[in-house]
């Protein structure tokens, strides 16, 4: 084929922009018409990432105050469950609402128990539980009616089983004086019957009586 024939063929072929449009104007018009679709696709892509991606760290909702230790625990649980940021925020709100409900219920129960009974329980717990457990035990007795009743009954039983003369010293040979032998005997009985609360309390009462006697005679 001669050069003239090739040039003629090239002139007859249409020049297409982007392999589709004949003119620059058509190319621009095509771009403008496809732009909304492109933007919509980008928006959908972003939303898809939001609902499917587990973030490296979760952001707490700005309108909810969460203690640092509590937030750390919630984030750990959320990460283990594979929650997204949106799911985590819903999780935090739900946890906060439940905490507020528990607080309201506890305050209601505290009022129902009454100040007098609450003071009795505090006295009972202070005498029979280590300091580290006292707050938890008070909360348990407030929230659990059966446990509260058992504690009050036990306290009354202890009062009924006080060692005779435990608050007295042997003035002129009168009254009951606790000796080391009494304590050793009570200790052996307690150890031989570890499940016997009466034997255990008898031993504790003797210890208290002995300590008071020692203070009185000092």
Coordinates of N, CA and C in Angstrom, one line a residue:
X1 N 0.9 -1.2 0.0 CA 0.0 0.0 0.0 C 0.9 1.2 0.0
X2 N 0.6 2.2 -0.8 CA 1.4 3.4 -1.0 C 1.1 4.4 0.2
X3 N 2.0 5.3 0.4 CA 1.9 6.3 1.5 C 0.7 7.1 1.4
X4 N 0.3 7.4 0.1 CA -0.9 8.2 -0.1 C -2.2 7.5 0.4
X5 N -2.2 6.2 0.1 CA -3.4 5.4 0.5 C -3.5 5.3 2.0
X6 N -2.3 5.2 2.7 CA -2.3 5.1 4.2 C -2.8 6.4 4.8
X7 N -2.4 7.5 4.3 CA -2.8 8.8 4.8 C -4.3 9.0 4.6
X8 N -4.8 8.6 3.4 CA -6.2 8.7 3.2 C -7.0 7.8 4.2
X9 N -6.5 6.6 4.5 CA -7.2 5.8 5.4 C -7.3 6.4 6.8
X10 N -6.1 7.0 7.2 CA -6.1 7.6 8.6 C -7.0 8.8 8.7
X11 N -7.2 9.5 7.6 CA -8.1 10.7 7.6 C -9.5 10.2 7.7
X12 N -9.8 9.1 7.1 CA -11.2 8.6 7.2 C -11.6 8.0 8.5
X13 N -10.5 7.6 9.3 CA -10.8 7.0 10.6 C -11.2 8.1 11.6
X14 N -12.2 7.9 12.4 CA -12.6 8.9 13.4 C -11.7 8.8 14.7
X15 N -11.3 10.0 15.2 CA -10.5 10.1 16.4 C -11.4 10.1 17.6
X16 N -11.3 9.1 18.5 CA -12.1 8.9 19.7 C -11.3 9.3 20.9
X17 N -12.0 10.1 21.8 CA -11.4 10.5 23.1 C -11.8 9.4 24.2
X18 N -10.8 9.0 24.9 CA -11.1 8.0 25.9 C -11.7 6.7 25.3
X19 N -11.4 6.5 24.0 CA -11.8 5.3 23.3 C -13.3 5.3 23.1
X20 N -14.0 6.5 23.3 CA -15.5 6.4 23.3 C -16.1 7.7 22.7
X21 N -15.5 8.8 23.0 CA -16.1 10.1 22.6 C -15.4 10.7 21.4
X22 N -16.3 11.3 20.5 CA -15.8 11.9 19.3 C -15.1 13.2 19.5
X23 N -15.7 14.0 20.4 CA -15.2 15.3 20.6 C -14.8 15.5 22.1
X24 N -14.1 16.6 22.3 CA -13.8 17.0 23.7 C -15.0 17.3 24.5
X25 N -16.0 18.0 23.8 CA -17.2 18.4 24.5 C -18.0 17.1 24.9
X26 N -18.0 16.1 24.1 CA -18.7 14.9 24.5 C -18.0 14.2 25.6
X27 N -16.7 14.3 25.6 CA -15.9 13.7 26.7 C -16.3 14.4 28.1
X28 N -16.3 15.7 28.0 CA -16.6 16.5 29.2 C -18.1 16.2 29.7
X29 N -19.0 16.1 28.8 CA -20.4 15.8 29.1 C -20.5 14.4 29.7
X30 N -19.7 13.5 29.2 CA -19.8 12.1 29.7 C -19.2 12.1 31.1
X31 N -18.1 12.9 31.4 CA -17.5 12.9 32.7 C -18.5 13.5 33.7
X32 N -19.2 14.6 33.3 CA -20.1 15.2 34.2 C -21.3 14.3 34.6
X33 N -21.7 13.5 33.6 CA -22.9 12.7 33.9 C -22.5 11.5 34.7
X34 N -21.2 11.1 34.7 CA -20.8 9.9 35.5 C -20.3 10.3 36.8
X35 N -20.1 11.6 37.1 CA -19.5 12.1 38.3 C -20.4 11.7 39.5
X36 N -21.7 12.0 39.5 CA -22.6 11.6 40.6 C -22.5 10.1 41.0
X37 N -22.5 9.3 39.9 CA -22.4 7.8 40.2 C -21.1 7.5 40.9
X38 N -20.0 8.1 40.4 CA -18.7 7.9 41.1 C -18.7 8.3 42.5
X39 N -19.3 9.5 42.8 CA -19.3 10.0 44.2 C -20.2 9.1 45.0
X40 N -21.3 8.6 44.5 CA -22.1 7.7 45.2 C -21.4 6.4 45.5
X41 N -20.7 5.9 44.6 CA -19.9 4.7 44.8 C -18.9 4.9 45.9
X42 N -18.2 6.1 45.9 CA -17.2 6.3 46.9 C -17.8 6.4 48.3
X43 N -19.0 7.1 48.4 CA -19.8 7.2 49.6 C -20.2 5.8 50.2
X44 N -20.7 5.0 49.3 CA -21.0 3.6 49.7 C -19.8 2.8 50.1
X45 N -18.7 3.0 49.5 CA -17.5 2.3 49.8 C -17.0 2.7 51.2
X46 N -17.1 4.0 51.5 CA -16.7 4.5 52.8 C -17.7 4.0 53.9
X47 N -19.0 3.9 53.6 CA -19.9 3.4 54.6 C -19.7 1.9 54.8
X48 N -19.4 1.2 53.8 CA -19.1 -0.2 53.9 C -17.9 -0.5 54.8
X49 N -16.9 0.4 54.7 CA -15.7 0.2 55.5 C -16.0 0.5 57.0
X50 N -16.9 1.5 57.2 CA -17.3 1.9 58.6 C -18.0 0.7 59.3
X51 N -18.8 0.0 58.5 CA -19.6 -1.1 59.1 C -19.0 -2.5 59.1
X52 N -17.8 -2.5 58.5 CA -17.1 -3.8 58.4 C -15.7 -3.8 59.0
X53 N -15.1 -2.7 59.2 CA -13.7 -2.6 59.6 C -13.6 -2.5 61.2
X54 N -12.8 -3.3 61.7 CA -12.5 -3.3 63.2 C -11.3 -2.3 63.3
X55 N -11.5 -1.2 64.0 CA -10.5 -0.2 64.1 C -9.3 -0.6 65.0
X56 N -8.2 0.0 64.9 CA -7.0 -0.3 65.7 C -7.3 0.1 67.2
X57 N -8.1 1.2 67.3 CA -8.5 1.6 68.7 C -9.9 2.3 68.5
X58 N -10.7 2.1 69.6 CA -12.0 2.6 69.6 C -12.1 4.0 70.2
X59 N -13.0 4.8 69.7 CA -13.2 6.2 70.2 C -14.5 6.2 71.0
X60 N -14.4 6.7 72.2 CA -15.6 6.7 73.1 C -16.5 7.8 72.6
X61 N -17.8 7.6 72.7 CA -18.8 8.7 72.3 C -18.5 9.9 73.1
X62 N -18.5 11.1 72.4 CA -18.2 12.3 73.1 C -19.2 12.8 74.1
X63 N -20.5 12.3 74.0 CA -21.5 12.7 74.9 C -21.7 11.8 76.1
X64 N -20.8 10.8 76.3 CA -20.9 9.8 77.4 C -19.6 9.8 78.1
X65 N -19.7 9.9 79.4 CA -18.4 9.9 80.3 C -18.2 8.5 80.8
X66 N -17.1 7.9 80.4 CA -16.8 6.5 80.8 C -15.4 6.5 81.6
X67 N -15.4 5.9 82.7 CA -14.1 5.8 83.5 C -13.1 5.1 82.6
X68 N -11.8 5.5 82.8 CA -10.8 4.9 82.0 C -10.7 3.4 82.2
X69 N -10.7 2.9 83.4 CA -10.6 1.5 83.6 C -11.8 0.7 82.9
X70 N -13.0 1.3 83.0 CA -14.2 0.7 82.4 C -14.1 0.7 80.9
X71 N -13.6 1.9 80.4 CA -13.5 2.0 78.9 C -12.5 1.0 78.4
X72 N -11.4 0.8 79.1 CA -10.4 -0.2 78.7 C -11.0 -1.6 78.7
X73 N -11.8 -2.0 79.7 CA -12.4 -3.3 79.7 C -13.4 -3.4 78.5
X74 N -14.1 -2.4 78.2 CA -15.1 -2.4 77.2 C -14.4 -2.6 75.8
X75 N -13.3 -1.9 75.6 CA -12.6 -1.9 74.4 C -12.0 -3.3 74.2
X76 N -11.5 -4.0 75.2 CA -11.0 -5.3 75.1 C -12.1 -6.3 74.7
X77 N -13.2 -6.2 75.3 CA -14.4 -7.1 74.9 C -14.8 -6.8 73.5
X78 N -14.8 -5.5 73.1 CA -15.3 -5.2 71.8 C -14.3 -5.7 70.7
X79 N -13.0 -5.6 71.0 CA -12.0 -6.1 70.1 C -12.1 -7.6 70.0
X80 N -12.3 -8.3 71.1 CA -12.5 -9.8 71.0 C -13.7 -10.2 70.2
X81 N -14.8 -9.4 70.3 CA -16.0 -9.7 69.5 C -15.9 -9.2 68.1
X82 N -14.9 -8.5 67.7 CA -14.7 -8.0 66.3 C -15.7 -6.9 66.0
X83 N -16.0 -6.0 67.0 CA -16.9 -4.9 66.8 C -16.3 -3.8 65.9
X84 N -17.2 -3.1 65.2 CA -16.8 -1.9 64.4 C -16.9 -0.8 65.4
X85 N -16.5 0.4 64.9 CA -16.6 1.6 65.7 C -18.1 1.9 66.1
X86 N -19.0 1.8 65.1 CA -20.4 2.0 65.3 C -21.0 1.0 66.4
X87 N -20.6 -0.2 66.2 CA -21.1 -1.2 67.2 C -20.5 -1.0 68.6
X88 N -19.3 -0.5 68.6 CA -18.7 -0.2 69.9 C -19.4 0.9 70.6
X89 N -19.8 2.0 69.9 CA -20.5 3.1 70.5 C -21.8 2.6 71.0
X90 N -22.5 1.8 70.3 CA -23.8 1.2 70.7 C -23.6 0.4 72.0
X91 N -22.5 -0.3 72.0 CA -22.2 -1.2 73.2 C -21.9 -0.3 74.4
X92 N -21.2 0.8 74.3 CA -20.9 1.7 75.4 C -22.2 2.3 75.9
X93 N -23.0 2.7 75.0 CA -24.3 3.3 75.5 C -25.2 2.3 76.2
X94 N -25.2 1.1 75.8 CA -26.0 0.1 76.4 C -25.4 -0.2 77.8
X95 N -24.1 -0.3 77.9 CA -23.4 -0.6 79.2 C -23.7 0.6 80.2
X96 N -23.6 1.8 79.7 CA -23.9 3.0 80.5 C -25.3 3.0 81.1
X97 N -26.2 2.6 80.2 CA -27.7 2.6 80.6 C -27.9 1.5 81.6
X98 N -27.3 0.4 81.5 CA -27.4 -0.7 82.4 C -26.8 -0.3 83.8
X99 N -25.7 0.4 83.8 CA -25.0 0.8 85.0 C -25.9 1.8 85.8
X100 N -26.5 2.7 85.0 CA -27.4 3.7 85.6 C -28.6 3.0 86.2
X101 N -29.1 2.0 85.5 CA -30.3 1.2 86.1 C -29.9 0.5 87.3
X102 N -28.7 -0.1 87.3 CA -28.3 -0.9 88.5 C -28.1 0.1 89.7
X103 N -27.6 1.3 89.5 CA -27.4 2.3 90.5 C -28.8 2.7 91.1
X104 N -29.8 2.9 90.2 CA -31.1 3.3 90.7 C -31.7 2.2 91.5
X105 N -31.6 1.0 91.0 CA -32.1 -0.2 91.8 C -31.5 -0.3 93.1
X106 N -30.2 -0.1 93.2 CA -29.5 -0.2 94.5 C -29.9 0.8 95.5
X107 N -30.1 2.1 95.0 CA -30.5 3.1 95.8 C -31.9 2.9 96.3
X108 N -32.8 2.3 95.5 CA -34.1 1.9 95.9 C -34.1 0.9 97.0
X109 N -33.3 -0.2 96.8 CA -33.2 -1.2 97.8 C -32.6 -0.7 99.1
X110 N -31.6 0.2 99.0 CA -31.0 0.8 100.3 C -32.1 1.5 101.1
X111 N -33.0 2.2 100.4 CA -34.1 2.9 101.1 C -35.1 1.9 101.7
X112 N -35.3 0.8 101.0 CA -36.2 -0.2 101.5 C -35.6 -0.9 102.8
X113 N -34.3 -1.1 102.8 CA -33.7 -1.8 103.9 C -33.8 -0.9 105.2
X114 N -33.6 0.4 105.0 CA -33.8 1.4 106.1 C -32.5 1.6 106.8
X115 N -32.3 2.8 107.3 CA -31.1 3.2 108.0 C -30.8 2.4 109.2
X116 N -31.8 2.0 110.0 CA -31.5 1.3 111.2 C -31.0 -0.1 110.9
X117 N -31.6 -0.8 110.0 CA -31.1 -2.1 109.6 C -29.8 -2.1 108.9
X118 N -29.6 -1.0 108.1 CA -28.3 -0.9 107.5 C -27.2 -0.7 108.5
X119 N -27.4 0.1 109.5 CA -26.4 0.3 110.6 C -26.1 -1.0 111.3
X120 N -27.1 -1.8 111.5 CA -26.9 -3.1 112.1 C -26.1 -4.0 111.3
X121 N -26.3 -4.0 110.0 CA -25.6 -4.8 109.0 C -24.1 -4.4 109.0
X122 N -23.9 -3.1 109.0 CA -22.5 -2.5 109.0 C -21.8 -3.0 110.2
X123 N -22.5 -2.9 111.4 CA -21.8 -3.4 112.6 C -21.5 -4.9 112.6
X124 N -22.4 -5.7 112.0 CA -22.2 -7.1 111.9 C -21.0 -7.4 111.0
X125 N -21.0 -6.8 109.8 CA -19.9 -7.0 108.8 C -18.6 -6.5 109.4
X126 N -18.6 -5.4 110.1 CA -17.3 -4.8 110.6 C -16.7 -5.8 111.6
X127 N -17.5 -6.5 112.3 CA -17.0 -7.4 113.4 C -16.6 -8.8 112.8
X128 N -17.2 -9.2 111.7 CA -17.0 -10.6 111.3 C -16.3 -10.8 109.9
X129 N -16.0 -9.7 109.2 CA -15.4 -9.8 107.9 C -14.1 -9.0 107.8
X130 N -13.1 -9.4 107.0 CA -11.9 -8.6 106.8 C -12.3 -7.2 106.2
X131 N -11.5 -6.2 106.4 CA -11.8 -4.9 105.9 C -12.0 -4.9 104.3
X132 N -11.2 -5.7 103.7 CA -11.2 -5.8 102.2 C -12.5 -6.3 101.7
X133 N -13.3 -7.0 102.5 CA -14.5 -7.7 102.0 C -15.8 -6.9 102.5
X134 N -15.6 -6.0 103.4 CA -16.7 -5.4 104.0 C -17.7 -4.7 103.1
X135 N -17.2 -3.9 102.2 CA -18.0 -3.1 101.3 C -18.8 -4.1 100.4
X136 N -18.2 -5.1 99.8 CA -18.9 -6.1 99.0 C -19.9 -6.8 99.8
X137 N -19.7 -7.1 101.0 CA -20.6 -7.9 101.8 C -21.9 -7.0 102.1
X138 N -21.6 -5.7 102.4 CA -22.7 -4.8 102.7 C -23.6 -4.7 101.4
X139 N -23.0 -4.5 100.3 CA -23.7 -4.4 99.0 C -24.5 -5.7 98.8
X140 N -23.9 -6.9 99.1 CA -24.6 -8.1 98.9 C -25.8 -8.2 99.8
X141 N -25.7 -7.8 101.0 CA -26.8 -7.9 102.0 C -27.9 -6.9 101.6
X142 N -27.6 -5.8 101.0 CA -28.6 -4.9 100.6 C -29.4 -5.4 99.4
X143 N -28.6 -6.0 98.4 CA -29.2 -6.4 97.2 C -29.9 -7.8 97.2
X144 N -29.5 -8.6 98.2 CA -30.0 -10.0 98.3 C -30.7 -10.2 99.6
X145 N -32.0 -10.3 99.5 CA -32.9 -10.3 100.7 C -32.6 -11.6 101.5
X146 N -32.4 -12.7 100.9 CA -32.1 -14.0 101.6 C -30.8 -13.9 102.3
X147 N -29.8 -13.3 101.7 CA -28.5 -13.2 102.4 C -28.6 -12.2 103.6
X148 N -29.4 -11.2 103.4 CA -29.6 -10.2 104.4 C -30.3 -10.8 105.7
X149 N -31.3 -11.6 105.4 CA -32.0 -12.3 106.5 C -31.1 -13.2 107.2
X150 N -30.3 -14.0 106.5 CA -29.4 -14.9 107.1 C -28.4 -14.2 108.0
X151 N -27.9 -13.0 107.5 CA -26.9 -12.3 108.3 C -27.5 -11.8 109.6
X152 N -28.8 -11.3 109.5 CA -29.4 -10.7 110.7 C -29.8 -11.9 111.7
X153 N -30.1 -13.0 111.1 CA -30.4 -14.2 112.0 C -29.2 -14.6 112.7
X154 N -28.1 -14.6 111.9 CA -26.8 -15.1 112.5 C -26.3 -14.1 113.6
X155 N -26.5 -12.8 113.3 CA -26.2 -11.8 114.3 C -27.0 -12.0 115.6
X156 N -28.3 -12.3 115.5 CA -29.1 -12.5 116.6 C -28.7 -13.8 117.4
X157 N -28.3 -14.8 116.6 CA -27.8 -16.0 117.3 C -26.6 -15.8 118.1
X158 N -25.7 -15.0 117.5 CA -24.5 -14.6 118.2 C -24.8 -13.9 119.5
X159 N -25.7 -13.0 119.5 CA -26.1 -12.3 120.7 C -26.7 -13.2 121.7
X160 N -27.4 -14.2 121.3 CA -28.1 -15.1 122.2 C -27.1 -16.1 122.8
X161 N -25.9 -16.3 122.1 CA -24.9 -17.3 122.6 C -23.7 -16.6 123.2
X162 N -23.9 -15.4 123.6 CA -22.7 -14.7 124.3 C -22.2 -15.5 125.5
X163 N -20.9 -15.5 125.7 CA -20.3 -16.2 126.8 C -20.8 -15.5 128.1
X164 N -21.3 -16.3 129.0 CA -21.8 -15.6 130.3 C -20.7 -14.9 130.9
X165 N -20.9 -13.6 131.3 CA -19.9 -12.8 132.0 C -18.8 -12.4 131.1
X166 N -18.9 -12.4 129.8 CA -17.8 -12.1 128.9 C -17.3 -10.7 129.1
X167 N -18.1 -9.8 129.6 CA -17.7 -8.5 129.8 C -17.4 -8.2 131.3
X168 N -17.2 -9.2 132.1 CA -16.9 -9.1 133.5 C -15.6 -9.6 133.8
X169 N -15.0 -9.1 134.9 CA -13.7 -9.7 135.4 C -14.0 -10.3 136.7
X170 N -13.1 -11.1 137.2 CA -13.3 -11.9 138.4 C -13.0 -11.0 139.7
X171 N -13.9 -10.1 140.0 CA -13.7 -9.3 141.2 C -14.2 -10.0 142.4
X172 N -13.3 -10.3 143.3 CA -13.7 -11.1 144.5 C -14.2 -12.4 144.2
X173 N -13.7 -13.1 143.1 CA -14.1 -14.4 142.8 C -15.5 -14.5 142.1
X174 N -16.1 -13.4 141.8 CA -17.4 -13.4 141.2 C -17.3 -13.3 139.7
X175 N -18.3 -13.8 139.0 CA -18.4 -13.7 137.5 C -17.6 -14.8 136.8
X176 N -17.4 -14.7 135.5 CA -16.8 -15.7 134.7 C -15.5 -15.1 134.1
X177 N -14.4 -15.8 134.3 CA -13.1 -15.3 133.8 C -12.6 -16.3 132.8
X178 N -12.3 -15.8 131.6 CA -11.8 -16.7 130.5 C -10.4 -16.9 130.7
X179 N -10.0 -18.2 130.6 CA -8.6 -18.6 130.8 C -8.0 -19.1 129.4
X180 N -6.7 -19.2 129.4 CA -6.0 -19.7 128.2 C -6.5 -21.2 127.9
X181 N -6.8 -21.9 129.0 CA -7.2 -23.3 128.8 C -8.6 -23.3 128.2
X182 N -9.5 -22.3 128.5 CA -10.8 -22.2 127.9 C -10.6 -22.0 126.4
X183 N -9.7 -21.1 126.0 CA -9.5 -20.8 124.6 C -8.9 -22.0 123.9
X184 N -8.0 -22.7 124.5 CA -7.4 -23.9 123.8 C -8.5 -24.9 123.6
X185 N -9.3 -25.1 124.6 CA -10.4 -26.1 124.4 C -11.4 -25.7 123.3
X186 N -11.7 -24.4 123.3 CA -12.7 -24.0 122.3 C -12.0 -24.1 120.9
X187 N -10.7 -23.8 120.8 CA -10.0 -23.9 119.5 C -10.1 -25.3 119.0
X188 N -9.8 -26.3 119.8 CA -9.8 -27.7 119.4 C -11.2 -28.1 119.0
X189 N -12.3 -27.6 119.7 CA -13.6 -27.9 119.3 C -14.0 -27.3 117.9
X190 N -13.5 -26.1 117.7 CA -13.7 -25.5 116.4 C -13.0 -26.2 115.3
X191 N -11.8 -26.6 115.5 CA -11.0 -27.3 114.5 C -11.6 -28.7 114.2
X192 N -12.2 -29.4 115.2 CA -12.7 -30.7 115.0 C -14.1 -30.6 114.3
X193 N -14.7 -29.4 114.3 CA -16.0 -29.3 113.7 C -16.0 -28.0 112.8
X194 N -15.2 -28.0 111.7 CA -15.0 -26.8 110.9 C -16.3 -26.2 110.4
X195 N -17.3 -27.1 110.2 CA -18.6 -26.6 109.7 C -19.5 -26.1 110.7
X196 N -19.2 -26.2 112.0 CA -20.0 -25.8 113.1 C -19.8 -24.3 113.4
X197 N -20.8 -23.5 112.9 CA -20.7 -22.0 113.1 C -20.7 -21.6 114.6
X198 N -21.5 -22.4 115.4 CA -21.6 -22.1 116.8 C -20.3 -22.3 117.5
X199 N -19.6 -23.4 117.2 CA -18.3 -23.7 117.8 C -17.3 -22.6 117.4
X200 N -17.4 -22.2 116.2 CA -16.5 -21.1 115.7 C -16.7 -19.8 116.4
X201 N -18.0 -19.5 116.6 CA -18.3 -18.2 117.2 C -18.0 -18.3 118.7
X202 N -18.2 -19.4 119.3 CA -17.9 -19.6 120.7 C -16.4 -19.3 120.9
X203 N -15.6 -19.8 120.0 CA -14.1 -19.6 120.1 C -13.8 -18.1 120.0
X204 N -14.5 -17.4 119.0 CA -14.3 -16.0 118.8 C -14.7 -15.2 120.0
X205 N -15.8 -15.6 120.6 CA -16.3 -14.9 121.8 C -15.3 -15.0 122.9
X206 N -14.7 -16.1 123.1 CA -13.8 -16.3 124.1 C -12.5 -15.4 123.9
X207 N -12.1 -15.3 122.6 CA -11.0 -14.5 122.3 C -11.3 -13.0 122.7
X208 N -12.5 -12.6 122.3 CA -12.9 -11.2 122.6 C -12.9 -11.0 124.1
X209 N -13.5 -11.9 124.8 CA -13.6 -11.8 126.3 C -12.3 -11.7 126.9
X210 N -11.3 -12.6 126.5 CA -10.0 -12.6 127.0 C -9.3 -11.3 126.8
X211 N -9.4 -10.8 125.5 CA -8.8 -9.5 125.2 C -9.3 -8.4 126.0
X212 N -10.6 -8.4 126.3 CA -11.2 -7.3 127.1 C -10.8 -7.4 128.6
X213 N -10.7 -8.7 129.0 CA -10.2 -8.9 130.4 C -8.8 -8.4 130.6
X214 N -7.9 -8.7 129.5 CA -6.5 -8.2 129.6 C -6.5 -6.7 129.6
X215 N -7.3 -6.0 128.8 CA -7.3 -4.6 128.8 C -7.8 -4.0 130.1
X216 N -8.8 -4.7 130.7 CA -9.3 -4.2 132.0 C -8.3 -4.3 133.1
X217 N -7.5 -5.3 133.1 CA -6.6 -5.6 134.1 C -5.2 -4.9 133.9
X218 N -5.0 -4.3 132.7 CA -3.7 -3.7 132.4 C -3.5 -2.4 133.3

